[in-house]
mmCIF file of C-alpha atoms in Angstrom:
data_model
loop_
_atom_site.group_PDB
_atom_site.id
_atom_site.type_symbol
_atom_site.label_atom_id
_atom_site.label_comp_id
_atom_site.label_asym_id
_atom_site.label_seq_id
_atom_site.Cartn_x
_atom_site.Cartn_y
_atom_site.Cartn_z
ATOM 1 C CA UNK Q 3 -16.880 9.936 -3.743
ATOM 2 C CA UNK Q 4 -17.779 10.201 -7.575
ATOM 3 C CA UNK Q 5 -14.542 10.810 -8.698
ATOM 4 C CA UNK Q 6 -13.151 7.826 -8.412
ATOM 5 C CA UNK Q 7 -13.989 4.155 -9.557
ATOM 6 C CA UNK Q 8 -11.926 1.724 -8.883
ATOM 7 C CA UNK Q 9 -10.209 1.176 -5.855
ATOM 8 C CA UNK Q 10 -6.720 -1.159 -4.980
ATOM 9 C CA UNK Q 11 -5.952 -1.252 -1.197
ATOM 10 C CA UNK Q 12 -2.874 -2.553 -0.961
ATOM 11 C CA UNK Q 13 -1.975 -3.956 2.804
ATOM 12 C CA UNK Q 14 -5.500 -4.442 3.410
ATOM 13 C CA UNK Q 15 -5.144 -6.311 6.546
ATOM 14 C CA UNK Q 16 -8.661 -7.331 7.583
ATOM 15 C CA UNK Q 17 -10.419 -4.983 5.425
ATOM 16 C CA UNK Q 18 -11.454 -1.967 6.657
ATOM 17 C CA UNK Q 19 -10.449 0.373 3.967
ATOM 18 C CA UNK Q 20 -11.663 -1.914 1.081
ATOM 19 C CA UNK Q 21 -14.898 -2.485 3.286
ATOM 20 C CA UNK Q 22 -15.262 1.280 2.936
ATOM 21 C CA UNK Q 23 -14.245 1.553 -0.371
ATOM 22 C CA UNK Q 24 -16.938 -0.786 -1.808
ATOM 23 C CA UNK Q 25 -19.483 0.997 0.376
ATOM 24 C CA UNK Q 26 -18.710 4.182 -1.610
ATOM 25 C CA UNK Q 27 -19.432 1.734 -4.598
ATOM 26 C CA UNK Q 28 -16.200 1.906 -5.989
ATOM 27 C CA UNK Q 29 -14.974 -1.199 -7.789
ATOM 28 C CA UNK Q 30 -13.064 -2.708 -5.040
ATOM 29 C CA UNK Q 31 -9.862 -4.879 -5.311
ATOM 30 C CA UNK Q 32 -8.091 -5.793 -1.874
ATOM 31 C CA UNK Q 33 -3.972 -7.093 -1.517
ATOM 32 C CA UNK Q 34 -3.282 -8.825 1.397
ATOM 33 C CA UNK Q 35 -0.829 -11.982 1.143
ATOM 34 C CA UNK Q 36 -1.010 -13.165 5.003
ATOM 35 C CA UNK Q 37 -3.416 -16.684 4.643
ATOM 36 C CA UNK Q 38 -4.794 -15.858 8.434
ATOM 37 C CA UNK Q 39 -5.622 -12.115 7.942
ATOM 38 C CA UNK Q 40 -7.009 -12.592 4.425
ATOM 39 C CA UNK Q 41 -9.392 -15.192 5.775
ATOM 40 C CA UNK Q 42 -10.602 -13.101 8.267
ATOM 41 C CA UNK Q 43 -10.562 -10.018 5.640
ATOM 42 C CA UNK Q 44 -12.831 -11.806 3.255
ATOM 43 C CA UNK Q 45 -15.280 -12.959 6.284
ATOM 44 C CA UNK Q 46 -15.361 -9.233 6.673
ATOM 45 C CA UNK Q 47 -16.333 -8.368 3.879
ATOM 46 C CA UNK Q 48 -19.052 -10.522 3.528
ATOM 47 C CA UNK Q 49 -20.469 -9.786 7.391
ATOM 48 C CA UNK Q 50 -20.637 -5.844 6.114
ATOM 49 C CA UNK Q 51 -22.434 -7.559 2.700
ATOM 50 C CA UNK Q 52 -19.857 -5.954 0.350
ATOM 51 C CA UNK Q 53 -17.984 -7.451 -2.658
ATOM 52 C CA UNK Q 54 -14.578 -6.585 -2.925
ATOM 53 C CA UNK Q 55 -12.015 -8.611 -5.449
ATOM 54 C CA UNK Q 56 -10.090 -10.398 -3.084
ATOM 55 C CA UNK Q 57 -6.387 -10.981 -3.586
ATOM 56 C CA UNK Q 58 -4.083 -13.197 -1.298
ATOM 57 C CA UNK Q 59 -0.558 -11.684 -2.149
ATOM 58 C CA UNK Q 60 1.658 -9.499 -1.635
ATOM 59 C CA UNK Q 61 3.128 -6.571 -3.892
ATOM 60 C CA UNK Q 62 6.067 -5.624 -5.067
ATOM 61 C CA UNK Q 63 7.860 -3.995 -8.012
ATOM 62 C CA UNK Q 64 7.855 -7.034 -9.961
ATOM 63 C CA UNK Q 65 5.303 -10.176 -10.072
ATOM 64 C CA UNK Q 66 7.358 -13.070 -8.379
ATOM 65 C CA UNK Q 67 7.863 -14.939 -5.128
ATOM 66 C CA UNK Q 68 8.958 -13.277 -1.877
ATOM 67 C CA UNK Q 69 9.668 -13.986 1.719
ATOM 68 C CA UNK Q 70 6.909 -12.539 4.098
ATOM 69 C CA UNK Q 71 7.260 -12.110 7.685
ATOM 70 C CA UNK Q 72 4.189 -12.677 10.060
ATOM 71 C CA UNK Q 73 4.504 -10.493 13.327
ATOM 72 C CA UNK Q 74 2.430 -12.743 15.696
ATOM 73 C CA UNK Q 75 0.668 -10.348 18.393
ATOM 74 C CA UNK Q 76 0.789 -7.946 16.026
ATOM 75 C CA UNK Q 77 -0.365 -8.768 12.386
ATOM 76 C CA UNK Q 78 -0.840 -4.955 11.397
ATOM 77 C CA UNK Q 79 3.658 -5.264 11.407
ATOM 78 C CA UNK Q 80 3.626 -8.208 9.576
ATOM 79 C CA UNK Q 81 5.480 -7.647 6.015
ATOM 80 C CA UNK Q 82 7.301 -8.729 3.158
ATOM 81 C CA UNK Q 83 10.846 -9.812 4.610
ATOM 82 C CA UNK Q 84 13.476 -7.494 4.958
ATOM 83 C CA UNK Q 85 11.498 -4.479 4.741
ATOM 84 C CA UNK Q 86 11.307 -3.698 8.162
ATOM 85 C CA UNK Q 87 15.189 -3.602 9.710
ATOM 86 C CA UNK Q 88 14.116 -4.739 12.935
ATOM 87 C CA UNK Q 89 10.640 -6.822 13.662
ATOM 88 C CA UNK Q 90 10.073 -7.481 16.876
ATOM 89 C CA UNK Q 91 7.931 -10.056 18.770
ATOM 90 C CA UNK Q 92 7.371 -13.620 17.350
ATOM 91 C CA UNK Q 93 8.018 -14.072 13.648
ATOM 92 C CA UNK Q 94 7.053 -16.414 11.347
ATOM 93 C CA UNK Q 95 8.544 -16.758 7.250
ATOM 94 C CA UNK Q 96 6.739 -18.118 4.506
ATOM 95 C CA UNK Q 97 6.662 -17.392 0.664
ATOM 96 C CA UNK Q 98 3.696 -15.478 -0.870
ATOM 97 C CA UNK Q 99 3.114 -14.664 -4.558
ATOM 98 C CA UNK Q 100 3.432 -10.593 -5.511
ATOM 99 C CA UNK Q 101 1.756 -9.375 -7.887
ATOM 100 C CA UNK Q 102 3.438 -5.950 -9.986
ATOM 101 C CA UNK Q 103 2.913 -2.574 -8.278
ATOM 102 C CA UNK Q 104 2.730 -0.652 -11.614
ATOM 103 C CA UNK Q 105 0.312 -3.061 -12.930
ATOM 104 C CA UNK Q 106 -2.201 -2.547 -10.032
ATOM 105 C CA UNK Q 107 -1.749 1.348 -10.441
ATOM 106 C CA UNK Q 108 -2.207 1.064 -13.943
ATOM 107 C CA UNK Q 109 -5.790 -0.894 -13.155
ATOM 108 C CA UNK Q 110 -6.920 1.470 -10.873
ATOM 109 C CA UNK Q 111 -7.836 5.195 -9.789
ATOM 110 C CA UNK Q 112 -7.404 5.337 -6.435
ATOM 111 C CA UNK Q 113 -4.957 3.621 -4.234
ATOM 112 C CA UNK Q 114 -4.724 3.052 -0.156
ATOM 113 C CA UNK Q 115 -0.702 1.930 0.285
ATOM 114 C CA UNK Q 116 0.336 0.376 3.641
ATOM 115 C CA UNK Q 117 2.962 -2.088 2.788
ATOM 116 C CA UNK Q 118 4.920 -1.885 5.969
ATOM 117 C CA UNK Q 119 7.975 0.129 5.325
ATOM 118 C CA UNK Q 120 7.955 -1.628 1.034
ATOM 119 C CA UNK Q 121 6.909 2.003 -0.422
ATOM 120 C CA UNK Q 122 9.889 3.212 -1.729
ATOM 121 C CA UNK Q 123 10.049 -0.256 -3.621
ATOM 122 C CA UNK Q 124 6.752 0.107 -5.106
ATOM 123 C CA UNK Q 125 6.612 3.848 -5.777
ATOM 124 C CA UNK Q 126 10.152 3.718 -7.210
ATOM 125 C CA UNK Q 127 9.164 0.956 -9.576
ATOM 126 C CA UNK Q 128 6.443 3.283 -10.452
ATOM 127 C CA UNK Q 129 6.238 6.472 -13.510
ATOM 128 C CA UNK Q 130 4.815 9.552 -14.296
ATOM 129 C CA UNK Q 131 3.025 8.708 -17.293
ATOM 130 C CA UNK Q 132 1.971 5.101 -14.883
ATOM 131 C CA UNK Q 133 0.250 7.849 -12.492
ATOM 132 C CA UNK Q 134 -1.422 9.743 -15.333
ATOM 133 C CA UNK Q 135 -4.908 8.407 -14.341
ATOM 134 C CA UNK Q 136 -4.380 7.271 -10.581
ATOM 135 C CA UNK Q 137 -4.136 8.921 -6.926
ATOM 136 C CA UNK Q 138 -3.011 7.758 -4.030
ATOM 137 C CA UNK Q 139 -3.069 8.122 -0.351
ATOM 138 C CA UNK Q 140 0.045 6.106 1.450
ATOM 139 C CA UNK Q 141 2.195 5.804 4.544
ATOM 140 C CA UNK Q 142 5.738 6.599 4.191
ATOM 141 C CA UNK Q 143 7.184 3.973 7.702
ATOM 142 C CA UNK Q 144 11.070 5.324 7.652
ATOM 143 C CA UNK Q 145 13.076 8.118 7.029
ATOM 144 C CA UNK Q 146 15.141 6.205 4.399
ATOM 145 C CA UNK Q 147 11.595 5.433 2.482
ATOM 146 C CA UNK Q 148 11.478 9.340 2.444
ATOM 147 C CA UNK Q 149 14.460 9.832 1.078
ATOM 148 C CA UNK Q 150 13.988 7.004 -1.200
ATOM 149 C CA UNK Q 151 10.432 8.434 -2.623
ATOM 150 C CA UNK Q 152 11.725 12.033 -2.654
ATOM 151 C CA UNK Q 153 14.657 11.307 -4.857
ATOM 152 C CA UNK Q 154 12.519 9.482 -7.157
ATOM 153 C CA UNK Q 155 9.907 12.175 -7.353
ATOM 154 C CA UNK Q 156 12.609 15.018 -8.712
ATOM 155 C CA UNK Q 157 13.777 12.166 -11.408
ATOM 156 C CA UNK Q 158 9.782 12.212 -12.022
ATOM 157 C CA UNK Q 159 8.361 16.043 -12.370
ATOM 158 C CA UNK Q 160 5.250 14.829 -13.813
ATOM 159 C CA UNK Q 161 4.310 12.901 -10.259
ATOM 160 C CA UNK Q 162 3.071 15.420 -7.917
ATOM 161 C CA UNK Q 163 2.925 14.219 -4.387
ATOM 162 C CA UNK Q 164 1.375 16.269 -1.180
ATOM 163 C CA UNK Q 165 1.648 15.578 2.843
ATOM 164 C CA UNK Q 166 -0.155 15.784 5.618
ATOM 165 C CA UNK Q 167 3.407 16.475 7.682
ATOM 166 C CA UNK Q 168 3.123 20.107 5.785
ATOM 167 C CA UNK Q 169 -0.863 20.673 5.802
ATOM 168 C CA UNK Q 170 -1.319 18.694 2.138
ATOM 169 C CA UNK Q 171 1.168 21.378 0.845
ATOM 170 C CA UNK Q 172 2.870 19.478 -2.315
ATOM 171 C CA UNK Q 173 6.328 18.006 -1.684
ATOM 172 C CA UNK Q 174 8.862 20.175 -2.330
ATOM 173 C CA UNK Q 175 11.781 18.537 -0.087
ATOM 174 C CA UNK Q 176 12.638 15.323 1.227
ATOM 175 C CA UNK Q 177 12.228 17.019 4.942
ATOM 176 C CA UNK Q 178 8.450 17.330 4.031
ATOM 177 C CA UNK Q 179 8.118 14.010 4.052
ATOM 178 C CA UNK Q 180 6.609 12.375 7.259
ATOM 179 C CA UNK Q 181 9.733 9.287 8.150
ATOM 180 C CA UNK Q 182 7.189 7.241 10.559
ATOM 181 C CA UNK Q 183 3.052 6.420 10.662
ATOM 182 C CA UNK Q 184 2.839 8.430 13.908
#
């Protein structure tokens, strides 16, 4: 709890994780780029009394504008377009603003990422000497995300990464890493 300070949740749907994190006391910053979840996120957040910087967009490895998809009937799919191969259910498009991965890691100490299946695009944007001060937990949606993150990783010895799919033991193939949220 002490160890860190200040918190990005990135996917932060309606809050829960950046509701926690500002309960801990952490300087909390929340990324969510959906207009009808971030509504309801920030009336979260001020039910549980809790300040949190709210931010509606998106990220991505660069600041720009991007397709989104909304997943109606399921909002906790939605994502930014074409990094899902195939949504299902009733879909929406709209553009959202995105804001710089590396730029939000570079702001913060700890980091919740659930970008629905965009990690490989944010961690591969991402450093060693960019994680030098930050940690991280995040879900890894597809196998080709694995792949993705692993090949990055061995371009980038200095970024150590560890998974629950081998008991927190650190990364040491792309097999280790977990190619789904179940």
């Amino acid at each position: 709890r002490k160890r860190y300070k200040r918190f990005a949740d990135l996917g932060a749907n309606i809050g829960l994780h950046s509701i926690l994190g500002a309960r801990l006391g952490w300087e909390t910053s929340a990324y969510e780029p959906d207009p009808d979840t971030f509504a309801q996120m920030s009336s979260n957040a001020a039910l549980n009394g809790v300040t949190i910087s709210a931010n509606q967009c998106a990220v991505g490895a660069r600041a720009e504008t991007r397709s989104f998809t909304r997943v109606n009937g399921n909002r906790t799919g939605s994502h930014l377009s074409g990094a899902k191969p195939d949504p299902y259910g009733e879909l929406e498009h709209f553009s959202v603003e995105a804001k710089s991965f590396v730029e939000i890691l570079r702001g913060h100490d700890f980091l919740k990422i659930d970008v629905e299946g965009a990690e490989a695009e944010l961690f591969c944007s991402s450093s060693a000497a960019d994680w030098a001060r930050s940690e991280a937990v995040m879900e890894i949606g597809s196998e080709n995300n694995g792949r993705e993150i692993f090949s990055h990783l061995t371009k980038n010895p200095g970024i150590n990464m560890f998974a629950q799919k081998i008991g927190w033991s650190k990364v040491t193939s792309a097999s280790d890493l977990p190619t789904s949220h179940r």
